[in-house]
Coordinates of C-alpha atoms and ligand atoms in Angstrom, one line a residue:
X29 CA -105.4 -2.1 13.6
X30 CA -103.9 1.1 14.3
X31 CA -100.7 1.7 16.3
X32 CA -100.6 2.6 20.1
X33 CA -99.5 5.8 19.4
X34 CA -102.0 6.7 17.1
X35 CA -104.8 5.8 19.3
X36 CA -103.3 7.7 22.2
X37 CA -102.9 10.6 20.1
X38 CA -106.6 10.5 19.2
X39 CA -107.5 10.7 22.7
X40 CA -105.5 13.5 23.4
X41 CA -106.6 15.4 20.6
X42 CA -110.0 14.6 21.3
X43 CA -109.9 15.8 24.7
X44 CA -107.8 19.0 23.3
X45 CA -111.0 19.9 21.4
X46 CA -113.3 19.3 24.1
X47 CA -111.1 21.3 26.7
X48 CA -111.1 24.3 23.6
X49 CA -108.1 24.0 22.7
X50 CA -108.6 23.5 19.1
X51 CA -107.8 26.9 17.8
X52 CA -104.6 27.1 19.8
X53 CA -101.5 28.6 18.2
X54 CA -100.1 25.0 18.8
X55 CA -100.3 22.4 16.2
X56 CA -101.6 19.2 17.9
X57 CA -98.8 16.8 18.1
X58 CA -98.5 12.8 18.7
X59 CA -97.7 11.5 21.7
X60 CA -94.5 10.0 22.0
X61 CA -93.2 6.8 24.2
X62 CA -91.7 7.9 27.7
X63 CA -88.1 7.7 28.2
X64 CA -88.3 5.9 31.2
X65 CA -91.2 3.8 32.8
X66 CA -91.7 5.6 35.9
X67 CA -93.5 8.2 33.6
X68 CA -95.9 6.1 32.3
X69 CA -95.8 4.3 28.7
X70 CA -96.5 7.2 26.5
X71 CA -96.8 11.1 27.3
X72 CA -98.2 14.2 25.6
X73 CA -96.6 17.3 25.5
X74 CA -99.3 19.7 24.1
X75 CA -100.1 21.2 27.1
X76 CA -96.5 22.3 27.9
X77 CA -95.9 23.5 24.5
X78 CA -98.9 25.6 24.5
X79 CA -98.3 26.9 27.6
X80 CA -94.9 28.0 26.7
X81 CA -96.2 29.9 23.0
X82 CA -99.1 31.5 25.3
X83 CA -97.1 32.1 28.2
X84 CA -99.8 30.8 30.8
X85 CA -99.1 28.0 33.3
X86 CA -98.5 25.0 31.4
X87 CA -99.3 22.7 34.1
X88 CA -102.9 24.4 34.6
X89 CA -103.5 23.9 31.0
X90 CA -102.4 19.9 31.4
X91 CA -104.7 19.8 34.0
X92 CA -107.6 20.9 31.8
X93 CA -106.7 18.4 29.2
X94 CA -106.4 15.6 31.7
X95 CA -109.8 16.3 32.7
X96 CA -111.2 16.2 29.3
X97 CA -109.6 13.0 28.4
X98 CA -112.1 10.6 27.3
X99 CA -112.4 7.4 29.1
X100 CA -110.9 4.3 27.1
X101 CA -110.0 0.8 27.7
X102 CA -106.6 1.5 26.7
X103 CA -105.7 3.4 29.7
X104 CA -105.0 2.5 33.3
X105 CA -104.1 6.2 34.5
X106 CA -103.2 9.2 33.3
X107 CA -101.4 12.1 35.5
X108 CA -100.0 15.6 34.8
X109 CA -96.5 15.5 35.6
X110 CA -93.2 17.5 35.5
X111 CA -93.7 20.8 34.2
X112 CA -97.3 20.2 32.3
X113 CA -96.7 16.8 30.7
X114 CA -99.6 14.2 30.7
X115 CA -98.5 10.7 31.2
X116 CA -100.2 8.1 30.1
X117 CA -100.4 4.7 31.6
X118 CA -101.5 1.7 29.5
X119 CA -103.6 -1.0 31.2
X120 CA -102.2 -4.2 31.6
X121 CA -105.6 -5.9 30.6
X122 CA -105.8 -4.0 27.4
X123 CA -102.1 -4.4 26.7
X124 CA -102.0 -8.5 27.3
X125 CA -105.2 -8.7 24.8
X126 CA -103.7 -6.6 22.3
X127 CA -100.1 -8.6 22.4
X128 CA -102.5 -11.8 21.4
X129 CA -104.7 -10.2 19.1
X130 CA -101.2 -9.2 16.8
X131 CA -99.6 -12.0 17.2
X132 CA -102.2 -13.9 15.4
X133 CA -102.5 -11.3 12.8
X134 CA -100.7 -11.8 9.4
X135 CA -98.9 -8.6 9.6
X136 CA -98.6 -8.6 13.3
X137 CA -100.7 -5.4 13.8
X138 CA -99.0 -3.4 11.4
X139 CA -101.0 -0.6 9.6
X140 CA -100.4 -0.5 5.7
X141 CA -99.2 3.2 6.2
X142 CA -98.1 3.2 2.4
X143 CA -101.1 1.9 0.7
X144 CA -101.6 3.8 -2.2
X145 CA -98.4 5.3 -2.2
X146 CA -95.3 4.4 -4.9
X147 CA -91.9 4.6 -4.5
X148 CA -88.8 4.2 -7.2
X149 CA -86.0 2.8 -5.2
X150 CA -82.5 2.7 -7.1
X151 CA -80.4 0.6 -5.5
X152 CA -76.8 -2.0 -6.4
X153 CA -76.4 -0.6 -9.5
X154 CA -73.4 -2.4 -10.0
X155 CA -71.2 -1.6 -13.4
X156 CA -70.6 -3.9 -16.2
X157 CA -67.2 -5.5 -17.0
X158 CA -66.6 -4.9 -13.4
X159 CA -66.8 -7.1 -10.1
X160 CA -69.1 -5.2 -7.8
X161 CA -67.3 -3.8 -5.0
X162 CA -68.2 -3.0 -1.3
X163 CA -69.9 0.0 -2.3
X164 CA -72.5 -2.2 -4.1
X165 CA -72.9 -4.7 -1.4
X166 CA -73.5 -2.0 0.8
X167 CA -76.0 -0.5 -1.5
X168 CA -77.6 -4.0 -2.7
X169 CA -78.2 -4.5 1.7
X170 CA -79.7 -1.2 2.7
X171 CA -81.7 -0.6 -0.7
X172 CA -83.4 -4.3 -0.1
X173 CA -84.0 -3.9 3.4
X174 CA -85.6 -0.4 2.5
X175 CA -87.4 -2.2 -0.6
X176 CA -88.9 -4.4 2.0
X177 CA -89.9 -2.4 4.6
X178 CA -91.8 0.0 2.3
X179 CA -93.5 -3.1 0.4
X180 CA -94.6 -4.2 4.1
X181 CA -96.1 -0.7 4.8
X182 CA -98.4 -1.3 1.7
X183 CA -96.4 0.7 -0.6
X184 CA -96.2 0.0 -4.4
X185 CA -92.2 -0.2 -4.6
X186 CA -90.4 -0.4 -8.2
X187 CA -87.1 -1.6 -7.4
X188 CA -84.8 -0.5 -10.2
X189 CA -81.2 -1.7 -10.9
X190 CA -79.4 1.3 -12.5
X191 CA -76.5 -0.6 -14.0
X192 CA -73.5 1.0 -15.4
X193 CA -73.8 -0.4 -18.9
X194 CA -72.9 2.7 -21.0
X195 CA -70.1 4.8 -21.6
X196 CA -66.5 5.4 -22.8
X197 CA -65.0 2.7 -20.9
X198 CA -66.5 0.0 -23.6
X199 CA -64.3 1.7 -26.4
X200 CA -61.2 0.8 -24.1
X201 CA -62.6 -2.6 -23.1
X202 CA -63.2 -3.5 -27.0
X203 CA -59.6 -2.2 -27.8
X204 CA -58.2 -4.3 -25.2
X205 CA -60.3 -7.5 -25.8
X206 CA -59.3 -7.2 -29.5
X207 CA -55.8 -6.9 -28.5
X208 CA -54.5 -9.0 -25.6
X209 CA -57.2 -10.9 -24.1
X210 CA -56.5 -14.5 -22.6
X211 CA -59.0 -16.8 -23.6
X212 CA -58.7 -19.1 -20.7
X213 CA -58.8 -16.7 -18.4
X214 CA -61.9 -15.4 -19.6
X215 CA -63.6 -18.5 -19.7
X216 CA -62.8 -19.7 -16.1
X217 CA -63.5 -15.9 -14.8
X218 CA -64.9 -13.6 -17.2
X219 CA -65.4 -10.4 -15.0
X220 CA -62.1 -11.1 -13.8
X221 CA -60.6 -10.9 -17.1
X222 CA -62.9 -8.0 -18.2
X223 CA -61.6 -5.9 -15.4
X224 CA -58.0 -6.9 -16.0
X225 CA -58.5 -5.9 -19.8
X226 CA -59.6 -2.8 -18.6
X227 CA -57.0 -1.8 -16.1
X228 CA -54.2 -2.6 -18.3
X229 CA -55.6 -0.8 -20.7
X230 CA -55.1 2.5 -18.6
X231 CA -51.2 1.2 -17.7
X232 CA -50.8 0.7 -21.6
X233 CA -52.3 3.9 -22.4
X234 CA -50.2 5.8 -20.4
X235 CA -47.2 4.8 -22.9
X236 CA -49.3 4.5 -25.8
X237 CA -51.2 7.5 -25.8
X238 CA -52.9 6.5 -29.5
X239 CA -54.5 3.6 -27.7
X240 CA -56.9 6.6 -26.0
X241 CA -57.5 7.5 -29.7
X242 CA -58.4 4.2 -30.7
X243 CA -60.7 3.7 -27.7
X244 CA -62.7 6.8 -28.6
X245 CA -63.1 5.4 -32.4
X246 CA -64.5 2.1 -30.8
X247 CA -66.5 4.1 -28.5
X248 CA -68.1 6.2 -31.2
X249 CA -68.7 3.0 -33.3
X250 CA -70.5 1.2 -30.4
X251 CA -72.6 4.6 -30.1
X252 CA -73.7 4.7 -34.1
X253 CA -75.0 1.3 -33.6
X254 CA -71.7 -0.9 -35.3
X255 CA -72.8 -4.4 -35.3
X256 CA -69.6 -6.1 -34.3
X257 CA -69.1 -3.8 -31.7
X258 CA -72.7 -3.8 -30.2
X259 CA -72.2 -7.8 -30.1
X260 CA -69.3 -7.3 -27.7
X261 CA -71.1 -4.8 -25.7
X262 CA -73.8 -7.2 -25.2
X263 CA -71.9 -10.1 -24.5
X264 CA -70.1 -8.1 -21.6
X265 CA -73.1 -7.1 -20.3
X266 CA -74.5 -10.7 -20.6
X267 CA -71.4 -12.3 -18.4
X268 CA -71.8 -9.4 -15.8
X269 CA -75.4 -9.9 -15.3
X270 CA -75.0 -13.6 -14.7
X271 CA -72.5 -12.8 -11.7
X272 CA -74.7 -10.1 -10.5
X273 CA -77.5 -12.5 -10.6
X274 CA -75.8 -15.4 -8.4
X275 CA -75.3 -12.5 -5.8
X276 CA -78.7 -11.3 -5.9
X277 CA -80.2 -15.1 -6.1
X278 CA -77.9 -15.8 -3.0
X279 CA -79.0 -12.5 -1.0
X280 CA -82.5 -13.0 -2.1
X281 CA -82.7 -9.5 -3.8
X282 CA -85.2 -9.3 -6.5
X283 CA -85.3 -6.1 -8.9
X284 CA -88.6 -4.9 -10.9
X285 CA -86.9 -3.5 -13.4
X286 CA -83.2 -3.1 -14.8
X287 CA -82.9 -0.1 -16.8
X288 CA -79.2 0.3 -17.1
X289 CA -78.1 3.8 -18.2
X290 CA -77.8 2.4 -21.7
X291 CA -81.9 2.6 -21.7
X292 CA -81.7 6.2 -21.8
X293 CA -78.7 6.8 -24.4
X294 CA -80.9 7.8 -27.1
X295 CA -82.4 10.3 -24.8
X296 CA -79.6 12.5 -23.5
X297 CA -79.0 14.6 -26.9
X298 CA -82.5 15.5 -26.8
X299 CA -82.8 16.5 -23.1
X300 CA -79.9 18.7 -23.4
X301 CA -81.5 20.1 -26.4
X302 CA -84.6 20.7 -24.9
X303 CA -83.5 22.2 -21.8
X304 CA -81.4 24.7 -24.0
X305 CA -84.1 25.4 -26.0
X306 CA -86.6 26.2 -22.8
X307 CA -83.6 28.3 -21.3
X308 CA -83.2 25.9 -18.4
X309 CA -79.6 25.4 -19.6
X310 CA -77.3 27.7 -21.3
X311 CA -73.6 27.4 -23.3
X312 CA -70.6 28.2 -21.0
X313 CA -67.1 28.0 -22.7
X314 CA -68.6 25.5 -25.5
X315 CA -69.8 23.2 -23.0
X316 CA -73.7 23.1 -21.6
X317 CA -74.5 23.8 -17.8
X318 CA -78.0 24.2 -15.5
X319 CA -77.4 26.8 -13.5
X320 CA -79.0 26.0 -10.0
X321 CA -78.5 29.1 -8.0
X322 CA -82.0 30.1 -8.3
X323 CA -83.9 27.0 -6.8
X324 CA -81.1 26.1 -4.6
X325 CA -78.8 29.1 -3.6
X326 CA -75.8 27.2 -2.0
X327 CA -75.6 26.0 -5.4
X328 CA -74.8 29.2 -7.0
X329 CA -71.4 28.5 -7.9
X330 CA -72.0 24.8 -8.8
X331 CA -73.9 24.8 -12.1
X332 CA -74.9 21.6 -13.3
X333 CA -72.5 20.2 -16.4
X334 CA -74.6 18.2 -18.6
X335 CA -73.0 18.5 -21.8
X336 CA -69.4 18.5 -22.3
X337 CA -67.3 20.5 -24.7
X338 CA -66.7 17.6 -27.3
X339 CA -70.7 16.8 -27.3
X340 CA -70.3 13.8 -24.7
X341 CA -73.4 13.5 -22.5
X342 CA -72.4 12.9 -18.5
X343 CA -73.4 10.6 -15.7
X344 CA -75.9 13.8 -14.6
X345 CA -77.3 14.1 -18.0
X346 CA -78.1 10.0 -17.8
X347 CA -79.4 10.6 -14.4
X348 CA -81.8 13.8 -15.8
X349 CA -83.0 11.4 -18.3
X350 CA -83.8 8.5 -15.7
X351 CA -85.5 10.8 -13.3
X352 CA -87.7 12.0 -15.8
X353 CA -88.9 8.7 -17.3
X354 CA -89.5 7.4 -13.8
X355 CA -91.5 10.3 -12.8
X356 CA -93.4 10.1 -16.1
X357 CA -93.8 6.6 -15.8
X358 CA -95.0 6.1 -12.3
X359 CA -95.7 9.4 -10.8
X360 CA -94.1 8.0 -7.4
X361 CA -94.4 9.8 -4.5
X362 CA -90.7 9.0 -3.4
X363 CA -87.8 8.3 -5.3
X364 CA -84.6 7.0 -3.5
X365 CA -81.3 6.5 -4.7
X366 CA -79.0 4.2 -2.4
X367 CA -75.3 4.9 -3.2
X368 CA -72.0 5.8 -1.7
X369 CA -72.0 9.1 0.2
X370 CA -69.6 10.8 -1.8
X371 CA -72.3 10.8 -4.3
X372 CA -74.5 13.1 -2.5
X373 CA -73.5 16.3 -4.6
X374 CA -74.3 15.1 -7.6
X375 CA -77.9 13.8 -6.4
X376 CA -78.3 17.2 -4.6
X377 CA -77.7 18.9 -8.1
X378 CA -80.1 16.4 -10.1
X379 CA -82.4 17.1 -7.5
X380 CA -82.4 20.8 -7.7
X381 CA -82.0 20.3 -11.5
X382 CA -85.7 18.6 -11.3
X383 CA -87.2 21.0 -9.3
X384 CA -86.0 23.9 -11.6
X385 CA -87.0 22.0 -15.0
X386 CA -90.5 21.8 -14.5
X387 CA -90.6 19.9 -17.6
X388 CA -89.6 16.6 -15.5
X389 CA -92.7 16.9 -13.7
X390 CA -91.6 16.7 -10.3
X391 CA -94.9 17.4 -8.7
X392 CA -94.7 16.7 -4.9
X393 CA -92.4 14.0 -5.0
X394 CA -89.8 13.0 -2.4
X395 CA -86.4 12.8 -3.7
X396 CA -83.8 11.3 -1.5
X397 CA -80.5 10.0 -1.5
X398 CA -79.5 7.8 1.1
X399 CA -75.7 8.0 0.9
X400 CA -73.9 5.4 3.2
X401 CA -70.4 5.8 4.6
X402 CA -67.0 3.3 4.0
X403 CA -66.2 -0.1 5.1
X404 CA -63.2 -0.7 6.9
X405 CA -61.0 -3.3 8.0
X406 CA -60.6 -3.9 11.7
X407 CA -57.0 -2.6 11.5
X408 CA -59.1 0.6 10.1
X409 CA -57.9 0.1 6.5
X410 CA -60.4 1.6 4.3
X411 CA -61.9 -0.8 1.6
X412 CA -61.6 1.5 -1.5
X413 CA -65.2 2.2 -2.8
X414 CA -65.9 3.9 -5.9
X415 CA -64.0 7.2 -6.2
X416 CA -66.7 9.9 -6.9
X417 CA -69.7 10.3 -9.3
X418 CA -68.2 9.1 -12.9
X419 CA -65.3 7.6 -11.6
X420 CA -64.2 4.3 -13.4
X421 CA -61.9 2.5 -12.0
X422 CA -62.4 0.2 -9.2
X423 CA -59.2 0.4 -7.3
X424 CA -58.1 -2.3 -5.1
X425 CA -61.4 -2.4 -3.2
X426 CA -63.0 -4.5 -5.7
X427 CA -64.3 -7.6 -4.0
X428 CA -65.2 -10.9 -5.9
X429 CA -68.7 -10.7 -3.4
X430 CA -68.7 -14.7 -3.8
X431 CA -65.8 -15.1 -2.0
X432 CA -67.0 -12.8 0.5
X433 CA -70.4 -14.8 0.9
X434 CA -68.6 -17.9 1.2
X435 CA -66.4 -16.6 3.8
X436 CA -69.4 -15.2 6.0
X437 CA -70.5 -19.1 5.9
X438 CA -67.6 -20.7 6.4
X439 CA -66.9 -18.5 9.3
X440 CA -70.5 -19.1 10.5
X441 CA -69.7 -22.5 10.0
X442 CA -67.8 -22.7 13.1
X443 CA -70.1 -21.0 15.5
X444 CA -72.9 -23.4 14.5
X445 CA -70.5 -26.3 15.0
X446 CA -70.0 -24.9 18.4
X447 CA -73.5 -24.5 19.4
X448 CA -75.1 -27.0 17.3
X449 CA -73.0 -30.4 17.0
X450 CA -75.8 -32.6 17.3
X451 CA -77.5 -31.1 13.9
X452 CA -76.9 -33.1 10.6
X453 CA -74.3 -31.9 8.4
X454 CA -76.4 -30.6 5.6
X455 CA -78.7 -28.6 8.0
X456 CA -75.7 -27.0 9.7
X457 CA -74.6 -25.5 6.5
X458 CA -77.9 -24.0 5.7
X459 CA -78.0 -22.5 9.1
X460 CA -74.4 -21.5 8.8
X461 CA -75.3 -19.9 5.3
X462 CA -78.1 -18.2 6.8
X463 CA -76.2 -16.7 10.0
X464 CA -73.3 -15.9 7.8
X465 CA -74.7 -13.7 5.3
X466 CA -77.3 -12.3 8.0
X467 CA -74.2 -11.4 9.9
X468 CA -72.9 -9.0 7.2
X469 CA -76.1 -7.7 6.5
X470 CA -77.0 -7.1 9.9
X471 CA -73.5 -5.7 10.6
X472 CA -74.6 -2.8 7.9
X473 CA -78.2 -2.5 8.8
X474 CA -77.8 -2.2 12.4
X475 CA -75.7 1.3 11.8
X476 CA -76.9 4.5 10.4
X477 CA -76.2 4.3 6.7
X478 CA -74.3 7.4 6.8
X479 CA -71.8 5.5 9.2
X480 CA -68.3 4.2 8.3
X481 CA -69.0 0.2 9.5
X482 CA -66.1 -2.1 10.2
X483 CA -66.0 -5.3 8.7
X484 CA -65.0 -7.5 11.7
X485 CA -65.8 -11.2 11.4
X486 CA -65.8 -12.1 14.9
X487 CA -67.7 -9.2 15.9
X488 CA -70.5 -9.8 13.4
X489 CA -70.5 -13.3 14.5
X490 CA -70.7 -12.7 18.0
X491 CA -73.2 -14.8 20.0
X492 CA -73.3 -11.7 22.4
X493 CA -74.6 -8.0 21.3
X494 CA -76.3 -6.4 18.5
X495 CA -75.6 -9.0 15.8
X496 CA -77.4 -11.2 13.9
X497 CA -76.8 -14.4 15.5
X498 CA -77.8 -13.0 18.8
X499 CA -81.3 -11.9 17.5
X500 CA -81.6 -15.0 15.1
X501 CA -80.8 -17.1 18.5
X502 CA -83.3 -15.3 20.5
X503 CA -85.9 -16.5 18.0
X504 CA -84.6 -20.2 18.0
X505 CA -84.9 -19.9 21.9
X506 CA -88.6 -19.3 21.6
X507 CA -89.3 -21.9 18.9
X508 CA -87.1 -24.4 21.4
X509 CA -89.5 -23.6 24.1
X510 CA -92.3 -24.8 21.9
X511 CA -90.6 -28.1 20.8
X512 CA -89.8 -29.0 24.2
X513 CA -93.8 -28.2 25.4
X514 CA -94.6 -30.4 22.1
X515 CA -96.8 -27.7 21.0
X516 CA -97.1 -27.0 17.6
X517 CA -96.0 -23.3 17.0
X518 CA -97.4 -22.9 13.4
X519 CA -101.2 -23.7 14.6
X520 CA -100.5 -22.4 18.1
X521 CA -103.4 -19.8 19.1
X522 CA -102.2 -17.4 22.0
X523 CA -104.5 -16.3 24.6
X524 CA -104.2 -12.8 26.6
X525 CA -101.0 -12.4 28.1
X526 CA -101.2 -11.2 31.8
X527 CA -98.1 -9.4 32.4
X528 CA -96.9 -10.2 36.3
X529 CA -93.4 -9.2 36.3
X530 CA -92.3 -5.9 35.5
X531 CA -90.0 -8.0 32.4
X532 CA -93.0 -9.3 30.8
X533 CA -95.1 -6.2 30.8
X534 CA -91.8 -4.5 29.5
X535 CA -91.5 -7.2 26.7
X536 CA -95.0 -6.7 25.7
X537 CA -94.5 -3.2 25.6
X538 CA -91.6 -3.5 23.2
X539 CA -93.9 -5.7 21.2
X540 CA -96.6 -3.2 20.8
X541 CA -94.3 -0.6 19.4
X542 CA -93.3 -2.3 16.2
X543 CA -95.3 -0.8 14.0
X544 CA -94.5 2.6 15.0
X545 CA -90.8 1.6 15.0
X546 CA -91.2 0.3 11.3
X547 CA -93.1 3.4 10.0
X548 CA -90.2 5.6 11.7
X549 CA -87.5 3.3 9.8
X550 CA -89.1 4.0 6.5
X551 CA -90.0 7.7 7.5
X552 CA -86.2 8.6 7.8
X553 CA -84.6 5.9 5.6
X554 CA -83.1 4.1 8.5
X555 CA -83.5 0.4 8.5
X556 CA -80.9 0.8 11.7
X557 CA -84.0 2.0 13.8
X558 CA -85.9 -1.5 13.5
X559 CA -82.6 -3.5 14.0
X560 CA -82.1 -1.3 17.4
X561 CA -85.9 -2.2 18.5
X562 CA -85.4 -6.0 17.5
X563 CA -82.2 -5.9 19.7
X564 CA -84.4 -4.4 22.5
X565 CA -86.8 -7.0 22.4
X566 CA -84.2 -9.6 22.3
X567 CA -82.7 -8.4 25.3
X568 CA -86.0 -7.7 27.3
X569 CA -86.8 -11.4 26.3
X570 CA -83.7 -12.8 27.8
X571 CA -84.4 -10.8 30.9
X572 CA -87.8 -12.2 30.8
X573 CA -86.6 -15.7 30.2
X574 CA -84.1 -15.3 32.9
X575 CA -86.2 -14.0 35.5
X576 CA -89.8 -15.7 34.7
X577 CA -90.2 -19.9 34.9
X578 CA -92.4 -20.6 31.2
X579 CA -92.8 -24.3 30.9
X580 CA -92.9 -25.3 34.5
X581 CA -95.0 -22.1 35.9
X582 CA -98.8 -22.7 37.0
X583 CA -101.0 -23.2 34.5
X584 CA -102.7 -19.9 33.8
X585 CA -99.3 -18.1 34.0
X586 CA -98.0 -20.8 31.8
X587 CA -100.4 -20.3 28.9
X588 CA -100.0 -16.4 29.4
X589 CA -96.2 -17.0 29.3
X590 CA -96.5 -18.9 26.2
X591 CA -98.4 -16.4 24.3
X592 CA -95.7 -13.7 25.1
X593 CA -92.9 -16.3 24.0
X594 CA -95.3 -16.8 20.7
X595 CA -95.7 -13.0 19.9
X596 CA -92.0 -12.5 20.8
X597 CA -90.9 -14.7 17.8
X598 CA -93.5 -14.0 15.3
X599 CA -92.1 -10.2 16.2
X600 CA -88.9 -11.2 15.6
X601 CA -89.1 -13.2 12.7
X602 CA -91.3 -10.5 10.8
X603 CA -88.7 -7.9 11.7
X604 CA -85.6 -9.7 10.7
X605 CA -87.2 -10.8 7.5
X606 CA -87.7 -7.2 7.0
X607 CA -84.3 -6.7 7.4
X608 CA -83.2 -9.5 4.9
X609 CA -82.7 -12.3 7.5
X610 CA -84.1 -15.7 7.9
X611 CA -85.4 -16.4 10.9
X612 CA -84.4 -20.2 11.6
X613 CA -86.5 -22.4 14.1
X614 CA -83.3 -23.6 15.4
X615 CA -79.5 -23.2 15.3
Ligands
LIG12 N1 -73.1 2.6 -11.2 C1 -73.5 3.4 -10.2 C2 -71.9 3.2 -9.4 O1 -71.1 2.3 -9.4 C3 -74.4 3.6 -9.3 C4 -75.8 4.3 -9.8 C5 -76.6 5.0 -9.0 N2 -77.8 5.4 -9.4 C6 -78.2 6.5 -10.3 N3 -79.5 6.9 -11.0 N4 -77.0 7.3 -10.8 O2 -71.2 4.1 -8.6

């Protein structure tokens, strides 16, 4: 199956060749959906752009293009409009049959655009001995959606959780652990106690700077393989991973590899030496830097520091080792990092260094940083996230994610109680968990990642507007129509849709556009493109269901409308699943 846009583009390209435009100075371009239905469903701007480029009348060129358009069952009509556009109108018969064809397809007609391609995606990536903070929550939500979207499109995806599990914080933690830990507190809340030890270290070291020296010595011992320190470090990692895993299980997030920073610890010195030997890096003031101006002129005055004067490696050094490993191991077409937007500069440097040091084998890999904005409270307060690359203090914004997820389910439960008081208690909790977690996810995914988002329970749980409950409810309504009609949804075989009302046709059109939308979302790394489209489908469904009778319509009309309801539900369910939301049969 191909997308509507692809198939129409193919037709227009054939016409362009037949009309003798093949060698034109303007590249053939895909047709695009029109903004308004009175201009048809899709339009080609090719003749318009060709006319501009050649300084000939675009309308005349559009007429030639139109005349050469091969006949197709897809089209009801095509016409020249405006300054030289060709407007394309899909035939209702084709559209209605196509909706049914896709609705019974396991992939609802979405081609595997990414087949044969590989992507490495680095997301979540929290730090050992600290709670995940809101930044890690956003990274997990956005990363998981990009992961699912690409996997659905046929990409081979390697999801790598780049845990912060190495560095100078462990020396501090070891000193604090030996000197002032509270065993009872550790037993009841391991990460909470580790975090307290770490924060206290900062406070005490201000008064007693000798602590810093002790910590440095312990870090050095750990790095040299001292068994006692090694054992402590392993314990800190294990208890932290346990807590992270419980959040992932609840969010349904799975990684293929968890190669934390420590995975690369033995490569750091070698990489710096190698870059020095090959002339890619140079000494500067006793430290080692990579100059980037030759590959990225804007970075002329911003060399990348890869070894400090005391010989220590940095966050950037680890990321060079990391990207080298990924390129060598998986030869990916895409490497994607999902972090706080404030790490953008760091990643720009890593990518530039990759280009420069050809030994990293960058090849034709797209390297992308998907940066996200801040999370704010309704009163405008910023929930603090990581303070720039390499920073280690969690600050006041560190959250117990379990508490946040519990709160989400509890808030959702009040909505469920209100809507579905007749369901058994147990089921109401299951719905509340799906709606609550879905609401948190969707509040994030419905925005451009780079935007700041506001954490507002009543908004994200509202049954009106662009929210998870609204979309989930639209799907549940579709399913309830089938229950009412006593038709088994899972074995239902839809016939062709015969769109009569404008609202039916618009809904059918939106359903057919889904593959294009998913491909767009992946291309620009924005799950919000998909969310926006699902919202449109839910709105169009509400309008259709408002205007059109379904179950009590005459039998042929009823069959067509049930097919449309079926297709709507399948489309919403697949779309919601790609965003990590569970489509419920009822709520
Ligand atoms: N652990 C880092 C943090 O908490 C994120 C790591 C992102 N990935 C990477 N390869 N640098 O901010």
